C-alpha cells in the first residue's frame, strides 16, 4: 500500500509538473486579435522557471512558380526570452506595419499558434454604463446590428471582475471578428467609434471593451496612484488588509439584522404565482415605514437587492370615483408591478429611469379607502421608488393628490449580490480585476465614457480623473498615449430658472482635464434625453470620439470639437465671449438667429437668462436688461441645457462653460 501511495504521489507530481511546464498566455491573446502597429509588440505569459521561449510572427504567402502557386510560411519577426524565477516571461516583437492575417507562434516546451492575427489600431473602451450600453439597444438597433459585418474590426470583452489585489489574468475572454452576432451585445459607443475609425483609416481595428455600469473613477485606478490620494488612501489600505471571508460573514449578519433575523430567498409576496401581498385587506401592521420617493438602500436596507413591496392607502370621495384617474409613481428601480385594490393596473420591466404613469379605470375605484400596492424588483445597485416628490401623485382631472412621503414597506425576497465586494465598495477594485489583466497589451489609446457616478463629487473629480489618466499611462509604459473621453450628456428635467448643477460642475472638471497632453473630449450635450440617463443616440457619440482620434491620435487637420470658451471682455453692460475651435465659424440652430443657454450675473451672483447674438466668426455678445453691470457669464450651465443651440458650422456643439470661479455645490 505504501509503495502504491508513493507511486501515486510521483504520478500526480509529474502531472502537476507537466501542467506547470506548459507555456501559457493570458486571455487577452487569442486568434483573431489585433496587435498594435508601429510600436514594439509586448507578448507575455507563464512557463517553467528558466524555460526558454521564442515568439514569432509568421505570414502565409503564395509564391508563384510558373503556372502554379506554392504556399510558404515566412517569418516576419521573432524574439526570444527566458521565464524568470516565478515562471513569468515577456518578449517584445519589433514594430510592424498594418496588415494580416498572420500567425503568432509561441514556443517553449510546447507550442501555441494563434491564427488570423491582424496588425492595426487597438483601442481600450472603458467607463460606466454609457460605455457598456450594447449595440442591440441603440437608436435603429435592428438596422445597426444587421449591418455590423466588418471582418477587419475585432472585438474583445473583458469579463466583469472585482479583485482585492491586481489580477494577472482574466477568467475568460477571446477576440472575435465583428459580425451581427458578436457585435449585438458589444459596447455601442466602442463599436461606432471603431467603425468610423476603420472607415477613415482603412486599417484593422481592435476594440477591447472593459466597463461596468454605475461605477466611480477611483475604482478604475491602481493602488500605486490611489495610495497618494488623501481621500482614498485609507480605504485602499483597509481593502488590502481585509479578510474577505470575515467580510462576507459580517455582511450576512448585518443583512439578517436589517430584515429581522430572516433572509427570504423566495418572494413571500407571491404564492403559487398569485400576488397575495396586493390584497387591500392584508394586515400590514408589522411592515416598516419608508419614504417614497427614495431608494431603499438610502433608508437602511443597505446592500440588499431583490423584491420589495410598497403599500399606501388613499381616500377618494364619491365624486372622485366617477372618472378615470392617472397614477404617477415617479421612477422605479428596476421593475414594477402596480396594483390598485388588488387589481393589476400596470407594470414596467427593467427601466429604472422611466417615469411610471398608469391609467386606472374608474370601475376599480372605491369611495373611501383605496389601496395602492407596488411590487418592485431590484436587480442590482439602488432599488425602489425614486425621483422627485412632485412627480408622485394621483391625478383626477386638474386635481392632484400627493402620494409622496410615508409608505408601508417590506422586503419579500433578498438577493445579497453585494455580500461580496461591489465594484464601488473600495477604490482600485476594477483596475485590479479588469484593467491590470490587459496591461501591457500594445494599444493606440483609450476611449472613456464615465462621470455620472462621480457627479456629486465633481470638485474632487478635477483631481481624480487626471490622476486616472496619468495612472494608466504609467501602467502601460507607452508614454502619453491618446486618452479620449465623452463629456456628460444633457439629462434630467430642464431648469425653469438659472441654478447650480452637479452635472455642469462635472462637465467643467472634464473640460479642465484637457490640460493633459494628448487628450480629447467629445461633447454629448445636445444628444441626451431628459428622462433617460442612457441616451440611445450612441452613433454620434462614437463619431465624435472618432473625430477626436483622427485629430489627436492621427494628427490630421480636421475640425474635431465644438466652439470652446477662450476669453471674456465686459464692456458697456455686455459680455463679449471669444471662442476657439469655431471651425468655419459660429452657427446657431434657430431660424431667428437667437443664441440660447446663456446666463449672466452681476456682483450679487444672481444669474438671469441672457440674450445673446453672434457678432462675428468667433464672438458672441451676451447681455440682460436685468443685469446692468455684469461680471460673470455661464453657458449650458445646467443638468440639462435642453435649449443649447450654439454650434460651429461643422455642427459640433459649443462646450458648456462659466467665466466665474465662485464656489460650486459639489465636494
PDB file of N, CA and C in Angstrom, residues 555-587:
ATOM      1  N   UNK A 555      -3.198  62.957 -36.008  1.00  0.00           N
ATOM      2  CA  UNK A 555      -2.622  64.240 -36.422  1.00  0.00           C
ATOM      3  C   UNK A 555      -3.136  64.750 -37.765  1.00  0.00           C
ATOM      4  N   UNK A 556      -4.404  64.490 -38.056  1.00  0.00           N
ATOM      5  CA  UNK A 556      -4.984  65.019 -39.287  1.00  0.00           C
ATOM      6  C   UNK A 556      -5.640  66.368 -38.997  1.00  0.00           C
ATOM      7  N   UNK A 557      -5.560  67.255 -39.945  1.00  0.00           N
ATOM      8  CA  UNK A 557      -6.046  68.622 -39.764  1.00  0.00           C
ATOM      9  C   UNK A 557      -7.545  68.672 -40.055  1.00  0.00           C
ATOM     10  N   UNK A 558      -8.334  68.446 -39.018  1.00  0.00           N
ATOM     11  CA  UNK A 558      -9.790  68.457 -39.173  1.00  0.00           C
ATOM     12  C   UNK A 558     -10.404  69.271 -38.035  1.00  0.00           C
ATOM     13  N   UNK A 559     -11.670  69.641 -38.211  1.00  0.00           N
ATOM     14  CA  UNK A 559     -12.457  70.224 -37.126  1.00  0.00           C
ATOM     15  C   UNK A 559     -13.002  69.052 -36.319  1.00  0.00           C
ATOM     16  N   UNK A 560     -12.591  68.957 -35.074  1.00  0.00           N
ATOM     17  CA  UNK A 560     -12.896  67.753 -34.295  1.00  0.00           C
ATOM     18  C   UNK A 560     -13.705  68.016 -33.036  1.00  0.00           C
ATOM     19  N   UNK A 561     -13.906  69.291 -32.711  1.00  0.00           N
ATOM     20  CA  UNK A 561     -14.643  69.624 -31.496  1.00  0.00           C
ATOM     21  C   UNK A 561     -15.421  70.906 -31.725  1.00  0.00           C
ATOM     22  N   UNK A 562     -16.348  71.199 -30.817  1.00  0.00           N
ATOM     23  CA  UNK A 562     -17.175  72.382 -30.953  1.00  0.00           C
ATOM     24  C   UNK A 562     -16.522  73.623 -30.378  1.00  0.00           C
ATOM     25  N   UNK A 563     -17.180  74.780 -30.548  1.00  0.00           N
ATOM     26  CA  UNK A 563     -16.640  76.036 -30.018  1.00  0.00           C
ATOM     27  C   UNK A 563     -16.328  75.934 -28.533  1.00  0.00           C
ATOM     28  N   UNK A 564     -15.170  76.436 -28.159  1.00  0.00           N
ATOM     29  CA  UNK A 564     -14.665  76.327 -26.788  1.00  0.00           C
ATOM     30  C   UNK A 564     -14.345  77.720 -26.250  1.00  0.00           C
ATOM     31  N   UNK A 565     -14.789  77.975 -25.026  1.00  0.00           N
ATOM     32  CA  UNK A 565     -14.560  79.291 -24.419  1.00  0.00           C
ATOM     33  C   UNK A 565     -13.076  79.621 -24.380  1.00  0.00           C
ATOM     34  N   UNK A 566     -12.765  80.863 -24.816  1.00  0.00           N
ATOM     35  CA  UNK A 566     -11.380  81.317 -24.797  1.00  0.00           C
ATOM     36  C   UNK A 566     -11.194  82.520 -23.882  1.00  0.00           C
ATOM     37  N   UNK A 567     -12.078  83.519 -23.989  1.00  0.00           N
ATOM     38  CA  UNK A 567     -11.921  84.707 -23.151  1.00  0.00           C
ATOM     39  C   UNK A 567     -13.225  85.478 -23.073  1.00  0.00           C
ATOM     40  N   UNK A 568     -13.295  86.389 -22.102  1.00  0.00           N
ATOM     41  CA  UNK A 568     -14.471  87.254 -21.957  1.00  0.00           C
ATOM     42  C   UNK A 568     -14.000  88.681 -21.704  1.00  0.00           C
ATOM     43  N   UNK A 569     -14.723  89.632 -22.275  1.00  0.00           N
ATOM     44  CA  UNK A 569     -14.498  91.051 -22.007  1.00  0.00           C
ATOM     45  C   UNK A 569     -15.839  91.680 -21.647  1.00  0.00           C
ATOM     46  N   UNK A 570     -15.889  92.351 -20.492  1.00  0.00           N
ATOM     47  CA  UNK A 570     -17.102  93.041 -20.066  1.00  0.00           C
ATOM     48  C   UNK A 570     -16.981  94.516 -20.443  1.00  0.00           C
ATOM     49  N   UNK A 571     -17.957  95.008 -21.204  1.00  0.00           N
ATOM     50  CA  UNK A 571     -17.878  96.373 -21.724  1.00  0.00           C
ATOM     51  C   UNK A 571     -19.278  96.908 -21.974  1.00  0.00           C
ATOM     52  N   UNK A 572     -19.557  98.082 -21.438  1.00  0.00           N
ATOM     53  CA  UNK A 572     -20.829  98.769 -21.677  1.00  0.00           C
ATOM     54  C   UNK A 572     -22.031  97.917 -21.305  1.00  0.00           C
ATOM     55  N   UNK A 573     -21.923  97.201 -20.186  1.00  0.00           N
ATOM     56  CA  UNK A 573     -23.049  96.419 -19.698  1.00  0.00           C
ATOM     57  C   UNK A 573     -23.275  95.119 -20.446  1.00  0.00           C
ATOM     58  N   UNK A 574     -22.317  94.722 -21.272  1.00  0.00           N
ATOM     59  CA  UNK A 574     -22.435  93.483 -22.032  1.00  0.00           C
ATOM     60  C   UNK A 574     -21.164  92.648 -21.870  1.00  0.00           C
ATOM     61  N   UNK A 575     -21.293  91.367 -22.181  1.00  0.00           N
ATOM     62  CA  UNK A 575     -20.145  90.459 -22.137  1.00  0.00           C
ATOM     63  C   UNK A 575     -19.838  89.982 -23.546  1.00  0.00           C
ATOM     64  N   UNK A 576     -18.584  90.106 -23.940  1.00  0.00           N
ATOM     65  CA  UNK A 576     -18.157  89.668 -25.267  1.00  0.00           C
ATOM     66  C   UNK A 576     -17.331  88.389 -25.086  1.00  0.00           C
ATOM     67  N   UNK A 577     -17.900  87.288 -25.550  1.00  0.00           N
ATOM     68  CA  UNK A 577     -17.285  85.964 -25.382  1.00  0.00           C
ATOM     69  C   UNK A 577     -16.562  85.585 -26.668  1.00  0.00           C
ATOM     70  N   UNK A 578     -15.269  85.290 -26.541  1.00  0.00           N
ATOM     71  CA  UNK A 578     -14.490  84.830 -27.688  1.00  0.00           C
ATOM     72  C   UNK A 578     -14.281  83.327 -27.582  1.00  0.00           C
ATOM     73  N   UNK A 579     -14.498  82.638 -28.691  1.00  0.00           N
ATOM     74  CA  UNK A 579     -14.378  81.179 -28.745  1.00  0.00           C
ATOM     75  C   UNK A 579     -13.200  80.774 -29.621  1.00  0.00           C
ATOM     76  N   UNK A 580     -12.589  79.657 -29.264  1.00  0.00           N
ATOM     77  CA  UNK A 580     -11.683  78.944 -30.165  1.00  0.00           C
ATOM     78  C   UNK A 580     -12.445  77.749 -30.740  1.00  0.00           C
ATOM     79  N   UNK A 581     -11.812  76.993 -31.581  1.00  0.00           N
ATOM     80  CA  UNK A 581     -12.404  75.786 -32.186  1.00  0.00           C
ATOM     81  C   UNK A 581     -13.730  76.099 -32.881  1.00  0.00           C
ATOM     82  N   UNK A 582     -13.783  77.237 -33.569  1.00  0.00           N
ATOM     83  CA  UNK A 582     -15.031  77.607 -34.253  1.00  0.00           C
ATOM     84  C   UNK A 582     -15.097  77.067 -35.679  1.00  0.00           C
ATOM     85  N   UNK A 583     -14.071  76.363 -36.122  1.00  0.00           N
ATOM     86  CA  UNK A 583     -14.110  75.767 -37.453  1.00  0.00           C
ATOM     87  C   UNK A 583     -14.311  76.824 -38.518  1.00  0.00           C
ATOM     88  N   UNK A 584     -15.344  76.630 -39.318  1.00  0.00           N
ATOM     89  CA  UNK A 584     -15.651  77.587 -40.385  1.00  0.00           C
ATOM     90  C   UNK A 584     -16.404  78.799 -39.869  1.00  0.00           C
ATOM     91  N   UNK A 585     -16.712  78.802 -38.572  1.00  0.00           N
ATOM     92  CA  UNK A 585     -17.418  79.933 -37.984  1.00  0.00           C
ATOM     93  C   UNK A 585     -18.519  79.476 -37.053  1.00  0.00           C
ATOM     94  N   UNK A 586     -18.973  80.375 -36.206  1.00  0.00           N
ATOM     95  CA  UNK A 586     -20.071  80.073 -35.286  1.00  0.00           C
ATOM     96  C   UNK A 586     -21.389  79.982 -36.045  1.00  0.00           C
ATOM     97  N   UNK A 587     -22.276  79.150 -35.524  1.00  0.00           N
ATOM     98  CA  UNK A 587     -23.597  78.988 -36.135  1.00  0.00           C
ATOM     99  C   UNK A 587     -24.606  78.767 -35.025  1.00  0.00           C
TER     100      UNK A 587
END
